[in-house]
Amino acid sequence: GAVVSQHPSRVICKSGTSVKIECRSLDFQATTMFWYRQFPKQSLMLMATSNEGSKATYEQGVEKDKFLINHASLTLSTLTVTSAHPEDSSFYICSARSGAFSYNEQFFGPGTRLTVL
Amino acid sequence: GQQLNQSPQSMFIQEGEDVSMNCTSSSIFNTWLWYKQEPGEGPVLLIALYKAGELTSNGRLTAQFGITRKDSFLNISASIPSDVGIYFCAGQITGGGNKLTFGTGTQLKVEL
């Protein structure tokens, strides 16, 4: 149990276009989902926290108008990178947690590799 | 954002050797977690620690939550080739929105 999927697994887009990444909890209801960004050979950096039905909370330095997050249901959150530029190329990883599990464990998705040309 | 400091940054060891890595912070955490990440994948939880001083094992892995709440270590005994990957520690504060702060990572390479 506790499986999180992401789609697509990798995407290549042209500069200036928008890209949507989906994060789904497959066998549990996720009250909270988190979005991370990981540059090559670096650690995971939290971008934002989203709770179902409410606006996402962004970390300092993350542009909320550029990285649009929607958490419309208990099993789906989406991250849209608007007007993507090459510097947005990164590995985007989501995680999900449910109050039904003990100790607030987060379950991570397999990540989405974004390459902006 | 804040990152936890991990050491060593990378290590190249012989198969069968024991491995030790640690993680330090300037802040206190209520929970310490250790993850392993393989190339192109998300991190996978290895061990979770919830009390200061706690020592927990998961197979060949052993981790401890430092008494000061500002550090943790992970040991891997009798390493095997599939232990290759990047190991991340992460700290969590109760009531802090359940956010995780990740360490800088330790890359482990195992020589046959």
PDB file of C-alpha atoms in Angstrom:
ATOM      1  CA  GLY A   1       0.000   0.000   0.000  1.00  0.00           C
ATOM      2  CA  ALA A   2       0.821   3.728   0.132  1.00  0.00           C
ATOM      3  CA  VAL A   3       1.821   4.137  -3.501  1.00  0.00           C
ATOM      4  CA  VAL A   4       2.289   7.529  -5.107  1.00  0.00           C
ATOM      5  CA  SER A   5       2.536   7.932  -8.871  1.00  0.00           C
ATOM      6  CA  GLN A   6       3.610  10.836 -11.045  1.00  0.00           C
ATOM      7  CA  HIS A   7       2.860  11.568 -14.648  1.00  0.00           C
ATOM      8  CA  PRO A   8       4.656  12.106 -16.894  1.00  0.00           C
ATOM      9  CA  SER A   9       7.922  10.519 -15.815  1.00  0.00           C
ATOM     10  CA  ARG A  10       9.853  12.796 -18.143  1.00  0.00           C
ATOM     11  CA  VAL A  11       8.912  15.706 -20.346  1.00  0.00           C
ATOM     12  CA  ILE A  12      10.766  17.920 -22.783  1.00  0.00           C
ATOM     13  CA  CYS A  13       9.261  21.243 -23.735  1.00  0.00           C
ATOM     14  CA  LYS A  14      10.171  24.449 -25.507  1.00  0.00           C
ATOM     15  CA  SER A  15      11.001  27.593 -23.621  1.00  0.00           C
ATOM     16  CA  GLY A  16       7.896  29.680 -22.939  1.00  0.00           C
ATOM     17  CA  THR A  17       5.443  26.798 -22.824  1.00  0.00           C
ATOM     18  CA  SER A  18       3.630  25.468 -19.760  1.00  0.00           C
ATOM     19  CA  VAL A  19       3.932  21.957 -18.395  1.00  0.00           C
ATOM     20  CA  LYS A  20       1.590  20.147 -16.032  1.00  0.00           C
ATOM     21  CA  ILE A  21       2.789  17.375 -13.729  1.00  0.00           C
ATOM     22  CA  GLU A  22       0.336  15.114 -11.917  1.00  0.00           C
ATOM     23  CA  CYS A  23       0.817  13.453  -8.549  1.00  0.00           C
ATOM     24  CA  ARG A  24      -1.610  10.757  -7.469  1.00  0.00           C
ATOM     25  CA  SER A  25      -1.993   8.717  -4.306  1.00  0.00           C
ATOM     26  CA  LEU A  26      -3.150   5.350  -5.623  1.00  0.00           C
ATOM     27  CA  ASP A  27      -4.376   3.518  -2.563  1.00  0.00           C
ATOM     28  CA  PHE A  28      -4.911   6.147   0.108  1.00  0.00           C
ATOM     29  CA  GLN A  29      -6.395   9.580   0.527  1.00  0.00           C
ATOM     30  CA  ALA A  30      -3.750  12.254   0.805  1.00  0.00           C
ATOM     31  CA  THR A  31      -4.767  15.171   2.959  1.00  0.00           C
ATOM     32  CA  THR A  32      -1.474  16.871   2.239  1.00  0.00           C
ATOM     33  CA  MET A  33       0.841  16.750  -0.741  1.00  0.00           C
ATOM     34  CA  PHE A  34       4.290  18.253  -1.033  1.00  0.00           C
ATOM     35  CA  TRP A  35       6.228  19.310  -4.112  1.00  0.00           C
ATOM     36  CA  TYR A  36      10.015  19.197  -4.202  1.00  0.00           C
ATOM     37  CA  ARG A  37      12.584  20.185  -6.770  1.00  0.00           C
ATOM     38  CA  GLN A  38      15.946  18.495  -7.113  1.00  0.00           C
ATOM     39  CA  PHE A  39      18.752  19.816  -9.292  1.00  0.00           C
ATOM     40  CA  PRO A  40      21.503  17.435 -10.457  1.00  0.00           C
ATOM     41  CA  LYS A  41      23.730  16.202  -7.641  1.00  0.00           C
ATOM     42  CA  GLN A  42      21.766  18.226  -5.104  1.00  0.00           C
ATOM     43  CA  SER A  43      19.280  17.526  -2.375  1.00  0.00           C
ATOM     44  CA  LEU A  44      15.511  17.803  -2.426  1.00  0.00           C
ATOM     45  CA  MET A  45      14.239  21.305  -1.773  1.00  0.00           C
ATOM     46  CA  LEU A  46      10.644  21.790  -0.723  1.00  0.00           C
ATOM     47  CA  MET A  47       8.745  24.094  -3.055  1.00  0.00           C
ATOM     48  CA  ALA A  48       5.252  24.066  -1.611  1.00  0.00           C
ATOM     49  CA  THR A  49       2.755  22.281   0.580  1.00  0.00           C
ATOM     50  CA  SER A  50      -0.785  21.740  -0.592  1.00  0.00           C
ATOM     51  CA  ASN A  51      -3.776  20.676   1.424  1.00  0.00           C
ATOM     52  CA  GLU A  52      -6.849  19.355  -0.315  1.00  0.00           C
ATOM     53  CA  GLY A  53      -9.312  22.107  -1.085  1.00  0.00           C
ATOM     54  CA  SER A  54      -7.151  25.016  -0.022  1.00  0.00           C
ATOM     55  CA  LYS A  55      -4.443  27.184  -1.506  1.00  0.00           C
ATOM     56  CA  ALA A  56      -0.903  25.898  -1.500  1.00  0.00           C
ATOM     57  CA  THR A  57       1.691  27.321   0.854  1.00  0.00           C
ATOM     58  CA  TYR A  58       4.901  28.187  -0.960  1.00  0.00           C
ATOM     59  CA  GLU A  59       8.394  28.187   0.474  1.00  0.00           C
ATOM     60  CA  GLN A  60      10.397  31.375   0.464  1.00  0.00           C
ATOM     61  CA  GLY A  61      11.828  32.141  -2.949  1.00  0.00           C
ATOM     62  CA  VAL A  62       9.362  29.987  -4.890  1.00  0.00           C
ATOM     63  CA  GLU A  63       7.197  32.020  -7.275  1.00  0.00           C
ATOM     64  CA  LYS A  64       3.576  31.014  -6.775  1.00  0.00           C
ATOM     65  CA  ASP A  65       2.520  32.516 -10.104  1.00  0.00           C
ATOM     66  CA  LYS A  66       5.091  30.470 -11.934  1.00  0.00           C
ATOM     67  CA  PHE A  67       4.523  27.175 -10.149  1.00  0.00           C
ATOM     68  CA  LEU A  68       0.768  26.715  -9.959  1.00  0.00           C
ATOM     69  CA  ILE A  69      -0.398  23.999  -7.613  1.00  0.00           C
ATOM     70  CA  ASN A  70      -3.882  22.549  -7.523  1.00  0.00           C
ATOM     71  CA  HIS A  71      -5.001  19.939  -5.001  1.00  0.00           C
ATOM     72  CA  ALA A  72      -8.588  19.466  -6.063  1.00  0.00           C
ATOM     73  CA  SER A  73      -9.147  15.998  -4.636  1.00  0.00           C
ATOM     74  CA  LEU A  74      -7.767  13.750  -1.942  1.00  0.00           C
ATOM     75  CA  THR A  75      -5.885  11.672  -4.500  1.00  0.00           C
ATOM     76  CA  LEU A  76      -4.595  14.224  -7.006  1.00  0.00           C
ATOM     77  CA  SER A  77      -2.365  17.266  -6.949  1.00  0.00           C
ATOM     78  CA  THR A  78      -0.989  19.001 -10.013  1.00  0.00           C
ATOM     79  CA  LEU A  79       1.998  21.273 -10.485  1.00  0.00           C
ATOM     80  CA  THR A  80       1.989  23.511 -13.546  1.00  0.00           C
ATOM     81  CA  VAL A  81       5.229  25.169 -14.518  1.00  0.00           C
ATOM     82  CA  THR A  82       4.124  28.224 -16.458  1.00  0.00           C
ATOM     83  CA  SER A  83       6.251  29.873 -19.149  1.00  0.00           C
ATOM     84  CA  ALA A  84       9.032  27.400 -18.529  1.00  0.00           C
ATOM     85  CA  HIS A  85      12.637  28.405 -19.106  1.00  0.00           C
ATOM     86  CA  PRO A  86      15.810  26.317 -19.251  1.00  0.00           C
ATOM     87  CA  GLU A  87      16.626  27.161 -15.625  1.00  0.00           C
ATOM     88  CA  ASP A  88      13.394  25.383 -14.635  1.00  0.00           C
ATOM     89  CA  SER A  89      14.850  22.114 -15.917  1.00  0.00           C
ATOM     90  CA  SER A  90      14.960  19.863 -12.884  1.00  0.00           C
ATOM     91  CA  PHE A  91      13.664  16.695 -11.254  1.00  0.00           C
ATOM     92  CA  TYR A  92      10.284  17.393  -9.643  1.00  0.00           C
ATOM     93  CA  ILE A  93       9.168  15.010  -6.916  1.00  0.00           C
ATOM     94  CA  CYS A  94       5.902  14.941  -5.022  1.00  0.00           C
ATOM     95  CA  SER A  95       5.062  13.273  -1.756  1.00  0.00           C
ATOM     96  CA  ALA A  96       1.781  12.596  -0.029  1.00  0.00           C
ATOM     97  CA  ARG A  97       0.726  12.032   3.535  1.00  0.00           C
ATOM     98  CA  SER A  98      -2.455  10.911   5.180  1.00  0.00           C
ATOM     99  CA  GLY A  99      -3.674  11.394   8.695  1.00  0.00           C
ATOM    100  CA  ALA A 100      -4.646   7.733   8.620  1.00  0.00           C
ATOM    101  CA  PHE A 101      -1.009   6.714   8.865  1.00  0.00           C
ATOM    102  CA  SER A 102       0.965   7.019  12.062  1.00  0.00           C
ATOM    103  CA  TYR A 103       3.773   9.473  12.558  1.00  0.00           C
ATOM    104  CA  ASN A 104       2.919  11.688   9.567  1.00  0.00           C
ATOM    105  CA  GLU A 105       4.889   9.554   7.123  1.00  0.00           C
ATOM    106  CA  GLN A 106       5.273  10.969   3.640  1.00  0.00           C
ATOM    107  CA  PHE A 107       5.268   8.665   0.629  1.00  0.00           C
ATOM    108  CA  PHE A 108       7.241   9.837  -2.362  1.00  0.00           C
ATOM    109  CA  GLY A 109       6.454   9.591  -6.038  1.00  0.00           C
ATOM    110  CA  PRO A 110       9.008   8.438  -8.608  1.00  0.00           C
ATOM    111  CA  GLY A 111       9.682  11.954  -9.857  1.00  0.00           C
ATOM    112  CA  THR A 112       9.282  13.815 -13.155  1.00  0.00           C
ATOM    113  CA  ARG A 113      12.309  14.895 -15.166  1.00  0.00           C
ATOM    114  CA  LEU A 114      11.599  18.249 -16.858  1.00  0.00           C
ATOM    115  CA  THR A 115      13.888  19.479 -19.604  1.00  0.00           C
ATOM    116  CA  VAL A 116      13.220  22.904 -21.070  1.00  0.00           C
ATOM    117  CA  LEU A 117      14.938  23.602 -24.373  1.00  0.00           C
TER     118      LEU A 117
ATOM    119  CA  GLY B   1      16.041  26.966   2.481  1.00  0.00           C
ATOM    120  CA  GLN B   2      17.772  25.193   5.335  1.00  0.00           C
ATOM    121  CA  GLN B   3      19.678  22.005   4.658  1.00  0.00           C
ATOM    122  CA  LEU B   4      21.136  19.491   7.005  1.00  0.00           C
ATOM    123  CA  ASN B   5      24.832  18.729   6.667  1.00  0.00           C
ATOM    124  CA  GLN B   6      25.733  15.165   5.825  1.00  0.00           C
ATOM    125  CA  SER B   7      29.135  13.586   5.857  1.00  0.00           C
ATOM    126  CA  PRO B   8      30.857  12.160   4.063  1.00  0.00           C
ATOM    127  CA  GLN B   9      29.644  13.648   0.785  1.00  0.00           C
ATOM    128  CA  SER B  10      30.567  10.440  -0.996  1.00  0.00           C
ATOM    129  CA  MET B  11      32.306   7.211  -0.229  1.00  0.00           C
ATOM    130  CA  PHE B  12      33.737   4.354  -2.202  1.00  0.00           C
ATOM    131  CA  ILE B  13      33.939   1.136  -0.228  1.00  0.00           C
ATOM    132  CA  GLN B  14      34.657  -2.523  -0.721  1.00  0.00           C
ATOM    133  CA  GLU B  15      31.831  -5.035  -0.750  1.00  0.00           C
ATOM    134  CA  GLY B  16      31.433  -6.486   2.714  1.00  0.00           C
ATOM    135  CA  GLU B  17      32.641  -3.394   4.554  1.00  0.00           C
ATOM    136  CA  ASP B  18      30.581  -1.536   7.115  1.00  0.00           C
ATOM    137  CA  VAL B  19      29.535   2.017   6.288  1.00  0.00           C
ATOM    138  CA  SER B  20      28.796   4.927   8.567  1.00  0.00           C
ATOM    139  CA  MET B  21      27.395   8.331   7.674  1.00  0.00           C
ATOM    140  CA  ASN B  22      26.005  11.134   9.749  1.00  0.00           C
ATOM    141  CA  CYS B  23      23.810  14.150   9.615  1.00  0.00           C
ATOM    142  CA  THR B  24      24.005  17.312  11.700  1.00  0.00           C
ATOM    143  CA  SER B  25      21.797  20.317  12.141  1.00  0.00           C
ATOM    144  CA  SER B  26      21.918  23.646  13.903  1.00  0.00           C
ATOM    145  CA  SER B  27      18.247  23.189  14.779  1.00  0.00           C
ATOM    146  CA  ILE B  28      16.383  20.636  16.838  1.00  0.00           C
ATOM    147  CA  PHE B  29      14.122  18.118  15.128  1.00  0.00           C
ATOM    148  CA  ASN B  30      11.477  15.853  16.629  1.00  0.00           C
ATOM    149  CA  THR B  31      11.794  13.190  13.958  1.00  0.00           C
ATOM    150  CA  TRP B  32      14.778  12.005  11.960  1.00  0.00           C
ATOM    151  CA  LEU B  33      14.366   9.989   8.791  1.00  0.00           C
ATOM    152  CA  TRP B  34      16.800   8.246   6.483  1.00  0.00           C
ATOM    153  CA  TYR B  35      16.030   7.756   2.787  1.00  0.00           C
ATOM    154  CA  LYS B  36      17.765   6.107  -0.132  1.00  0.00           C
ATOM    155  CA  GLN B  37      17.444   7.483  -3.640  1.00  0.00           C
ATOM    156  CA  GLU B  38      18.505   5.695  -6.792  1.00  0.00           C
ATOM    157  CA  PRO B  39      19.081   7.508 -10.102  1.00  0.00           C
ATOM    158  CA  GLY B  40      15.899   8.823 -11.674  1.00  0.00           C
ATOM    159  CA  GLU B  41      13.680   7.744  -8.803  1.00  0.00           C
ATOM    160  CA  GLY B  42      12.073   9.245  -5.739  1.00  0.00           C
ATOM    161  CA  PRO B  43      13.491   8.660  -2.263  1.00  0.00           C
ATOM    162  CA  VAL B  44      12.487   5.545  -0.348  1.00  0.00           C
ATOM    163  CA  LEU B  45      12.205   5.561   3.423  1.00  0.00           C
ATOM    164  CA  LEU B  46      14.708   3.302   5.179  1.00  0.00           C
ATOM    165  CA  ILE B  47      14.393   4.127   8.869  1.00  0.00           C
ATOM    166  CA  ALA B  48      12.366   6.571  10.947  1.00  0.00           C
ATOM    167  CA  LEU B  49      13.414   7.758  14.417  1.00  0.00           C
ATOM    168  CA  TYR B  50      10.995   9.455  16.799  1.00  0.00           C
ATOM    169  CA  LYS B  51      12.734   9.775  20.154  1.00  0.00           C
ATOM    170  CA  ALA B  52      16.046  11.281  21.207  1.00  0.00           C
ATOM    171  CA  GLY B  53      18.529   8.493  21.840  1.00  0.00           C
ATOM    172  CA  GLU B  54      16.480   5.957  19.896  1.00  0.00           C
ATOM    173  CA  LEU B  55      18.438   3.264  18.090  1.00  0.00           C
ATOM    174  CA  THR B  56      16.529   1.450  15.350  1.00  0.00           C
ATOM    175  CA  SER B  57      17.500  -1.306  12.940  1.00  0.00           C
ATOM    176  CA  ASN B  58      16.116  -2.401   9.599  1.00  0.00           C
ATOM    177  CA  GLY B  59      18.003  -5.446   8.390  1.00  0.00           C
ATOM    178  CA  ARG B  60      21.614  -4.444   7.856  1.00  0.00           C
ATOM    179  CA  LEU B  61      20.801  -0.795   8.543  1.00  0.00           C
ATOM    180  CA  THR B  62      20.986   0.827  11.961  1.00  0.00           C
ATOM    181  CA  ALA B  63      20.239   4.449  12.731  1.00  0.00           C
ATOM    182  CA  GLN B  64      20.307   6.534  15.879  1.00  0.00           C
ATOM    183  CA  PHE B  65      18.568   9.736  16.895  1.00  0.00           C
ATOM    184  CA  GLY B  66      21.115  11.916  18.679  1.00  0.00           C
ATOM    185  CA  ILE B  67      20.536  12.893  22.281  1.00  0.00           C
ATOM    186  CA  THR B  68      20.795  16.590  21.431  1.00  0.00           C
ATOM    187  CA  ARG B  69      18.110  16.143  18.728  1.00  0.00           C
ATOM    188  CA  LYS B  70      20.503  17.862  16.338  1.00  0.00           C
ATOM    189  CA  ASP B  71      22.117  14.848  14.752  1.00  0.00           C
ATOM    190  CA  SER B  72      21.644  11.307  13.549  1.00  0.00           C
ATOM    191  CA  PHE B  73      23.797   8.582  12.073  1.00  0.00           C
ATOM    192  CA  LEU B  74      23.168   5.662   9.759  1.00  0.00           C
ATOM    193  CA  ASN B  75      25.244   2.498   9.665  1.00  0.00           C
ATOM    194  CA  ILE B  76      25.141  -0.144   6.958  1.00  0.00           C
ATOM    195  CA  SER B  77      26.772  -3.427   7.817  1.00  0.00           C
ATOM    196  CA  ALA B  78      28.352  -5.825   5.319  1.00  0.00           C
ATOM    197  CA  SER B  79      27.650  -3.654   2.286  1.00  0.00           C
ATOM    198  CA  ILE B  80      26.562  -5.268  -0.971  1.00  0.00           C
ATOM    199  CA  PRO B  81      26.478  -3.881  -4.528  1.00  0.00           C
ATOM    200  CA  SER B  82      22.779  -3.006  -4.341  1.00  0.00           C
ATOM    201  CA  ASP B  83      23.517  -0.586  -1.495  1.00  0.00           C
ATOM    202  CA  VAL B  84      24.764   1.837  -4.160  1.00  0.00           C
ATOM    203  CA  GLY B  85      22.792   5.058  -4.186  1.00  0.00           C
ATOM    204  CA  ILE B  86      22.424   8.387  -2.468  1.00  0.00           C
ATOM    205  CA  TYR B  87      21.403   8.394   1.162  1.00  0.00           C
ATOM    206  CA  PHE B  88      19.570  11.397   2.546  1.00  0.00           C
ATOM    207  CA  CYS B  89      18.719  12.245   6.102  1.00  0.00           C
ATOM    208  CA  ALA B  90      15.679  14.395   6.764  1.00  0.00           C
ATOM    209  CA  GLY B  91      14.435  16.183   9.844  1.00  0.00           C
ATOM    210  CA  GLN B  92      10.882  16.985  10.763  1.00  0.00           C
ATOM    211  CA  ILE B  93       9.425  19.267  13.424  1.00  0.00           C
ATOM    212  CA  THR B  94       6.141  18.309  15.028  1.00  0.00           C
ATOM    213  CA  GLY B  95       3.538  20.890  14.178  1.00  0.00           C
ATOM    214  CA  GLY B  96       5.746  22.427  11.522  1.00  0.00           C
ATOM    215  CA  GLY B  97       3.291  21.572   8.788  1.00  0.00           C
ATOM    216  CA  ASN B  98       4.909  18.126   8.571  1.00  0.00           C
ATOM    217  CA  LYS B  99       7.577  19.611   6.335  1.00  0.00           C
ATOM    218  CA  LEU B 100      10.798  17.722   5.825  1.00  0.00           C
ATOM    219  CA  THR B 101      14.211  19.340   5.675  1.00  0.00           C
ATOM    220  CA  PHE B 102      16.610  17.173   3.707  1.00  0.00           C
ATOM    221  CA  GLY B 103      20.312  16.678   4.167  1.00  0.00           C
ATOM    222  CA  THR B 104      22.921  17.270   1.498  1.00  0.00           C
ATOM    223  CA  GLY B 105      23.218  13.558   0.765  1.00  0.00           C
ATOM    224  CA  THR B 106      25.902  10.877   0.910  1.00  0.00           C
ATOM    225  CA  GLN B 107      26.660   9.031  -2.297  1.00  0.00           C
ATOM    226  CA  LEU B 108      27.665   5.441  -1.710  1.00  0.00           C
ATOM    227  CA  LYS B 109      29.588   3.436  -4.276  1.00  0.00           C
ATOM    228  CA  VAL B 110      30.443  -0.180  -3.632  1.00  0.00           C
ATOM    229  CA  GLU B 111      33.405  -1.878  -5.242  1.00  0.00           C
ATOM    230  CA  LEU B 112      33.058  -5.570  -5.898  1.00  0.00           C
TER     231      LEU B 112
END
